[in-house]
């Protein structure tokens, strides 16, 4: 009932499309794939340092698949503002790693 009342499936689709499009603008990512808010971000190198910095420096928890893929599994109520905050922090972490 809550999912229907709060239109969470449609929110996940729209917000997921926005998140995918923003991630695809970031240089250094090998591939971005997913549907809705279940997203994989693949790199050409191990992502341990990225995940560690996201968690401990930015307080952003991510999942992992293998050594090179970060998994995003946010809640269905994620907003565009939340996506913008994540993208900013994700870019900051990537920048610190590349410098």
Coordinates of C-alpha atoms in Angstrom, one line a residue:
X1 CA 0.0 0.0 0.0
X2 CA 2.8 2.4 0.9
X3 CA 4.6 1.7 -2.4
X4 CA 1.5 2.5 -4.3
X5 CA 0.5 5.5 -2.2
X6 CA 3.9 7.1 -2.4
X7 CA 4.4 6.2 -6.1
X8 CA 7.8 4.6 -5.2
X9 CA 8.1 2.4 -8.3
X10 CA 7.7 5.4 -10.6
X11 CA 10.0 7.5 -8.5
X12 CA 12.7 4.7 -8.7
X13 CA 12.3 4.7 -12.5
X14 CA 12.6 8.5 -12.9
X15 CA 15.3 9.0 -10.3
X16 CA 17.2 6.0 -11.6
X17 CA 17.2 7.4 -15.2
X18 CA 18.5 10.7 -13.8
X19 CA 21.2 8.9 -11.8
X20 CA 22.3 6.8 -14.8
X21 CA 22.6 9.9 -17.0
X22 CA 24.6 11.8 -14.4
X23 CA 27.0 8.8 -13.9
X24 CA 27.5 8.4 -17.6
X25 CA 28.9 12.0 -17.7
X26 CA 31.8 11.1 -15.3
X27 CA 35.1 10.4 -17.0
X28 CA 37.0 7.3 -15.9
X29 CA 34.0 5.0 -15.5
X30 CA 34.3 2.0 -17.9
X31 CA 30.6 1.2 -17.9
X32 CA 27.4 2.1 -16.1
X33 CA 24.5 -0.4 -16.2
X34 CA 21.3 -1.0 -14.4
X35 CA 17.6 -0.4 -14.2
X36 CA 15.7 1.8 -11.8
X37 CA 17.9 2.3 -8.8
X38 CA 19.9 -0.9 -9.0
X39 CA 23.0 0.3 -10.6
X40 CA 26.5 -1.0 -11.3
X41 CA 29.5 1.3 -11.9
X42 CA 32.4 -0.6 -13.5
X43 CA 36.0 0.6 -13.5
X44 CA 39.2 -0.6 -15.2
X45 CA 40.8 -1.0 -11.8
X46 CA 40.0 -2.3 -8.3
X47 CA 37.5 0.0 -6.5
X48 CA 38.6 -0.7 -2.9
X49 CA 40.0 2.8 -2.4
X50 CA 36.8 4.4 -3.9
X51 CA 34.5 2.5 -1.6
X52 CA 36.7 3.1 1.4
X53 CA 36.7 6.9 0.8
X54 CA 33.0 7.0 0.1
X55 CA 32.3 5.1 3.4
X56 CA 34.7 6.8 5.8
X57 CA 35.1 10.3 4.3
X58 CA 31.6 10.8 2.8
X59 CA 29.5 8.4 4.9
X60 CA 28.1 6.8 1.8
X61 CA 27.7 3.0 1.8
X62 CA 27.9 1.1 -1.4
X63 CA 27.9 -2.6 -2.4
X64 CA 30.4 -4.4 -4.6
X65 CA 30.5 -7.1 -7.2
X66 CA 33.9 -8.5 -8.0
X67 CA 36.9 -6.3 -7.7
X68 CA 36.0 -3.5 -10.2
X69 CA 32.2 -2.9 -9.8
X70 CA 30.5 -0.6 -7.3
X71 CA 26.8 -1.4 -6.7
X72 CA 24.3 1.2 -5.7
X73 CA 21.2 0.0 -4.0
X74 CA 19.5 3.1 -2.6
X75 CA 16.0 3.3 -1.2
X76 CA 13.0 3.7 -3.5
X77 CA 12.3 7.1 -2.1
X78 CA 15.6 8.5 -3.3
X79 CA 15.2 12.1 -4.6
X80 CA 17.0 14.0 -7.3
X81 CA 18.5 16.2 -4.6
X82 CA 19.9 13.0 -3.0
X83 CA 21.3 12.0 -6.4
X84 CA 23.0 15.4 -6.8
X85 CA 24.6 15.0 -3.4
X86 CA 25.9 11.5 -4.2
X87 CA 27.3 12.6 -7.6
X88 CA 29.1 15.6 -6.0
X89 CA 30.6 13.3 -3.4
X90 CA 31.4 10.6 -5.9
X91 CA 33.2 13.1 -8.2
X92 CA 35.2 14.5 -5.1
X93 CA 36.3 11.0 -4.2
X94 CA 37.4 10.1 -7.8
X95 CA 39.2 13.4 -8.0
X96 CA 41.2 12.7 -4.8
X97 CA 42.1 9.3 -6.1
X98 CA 43.2 10.6 -9.5
X99 CA 45.5 13.3 -8.0

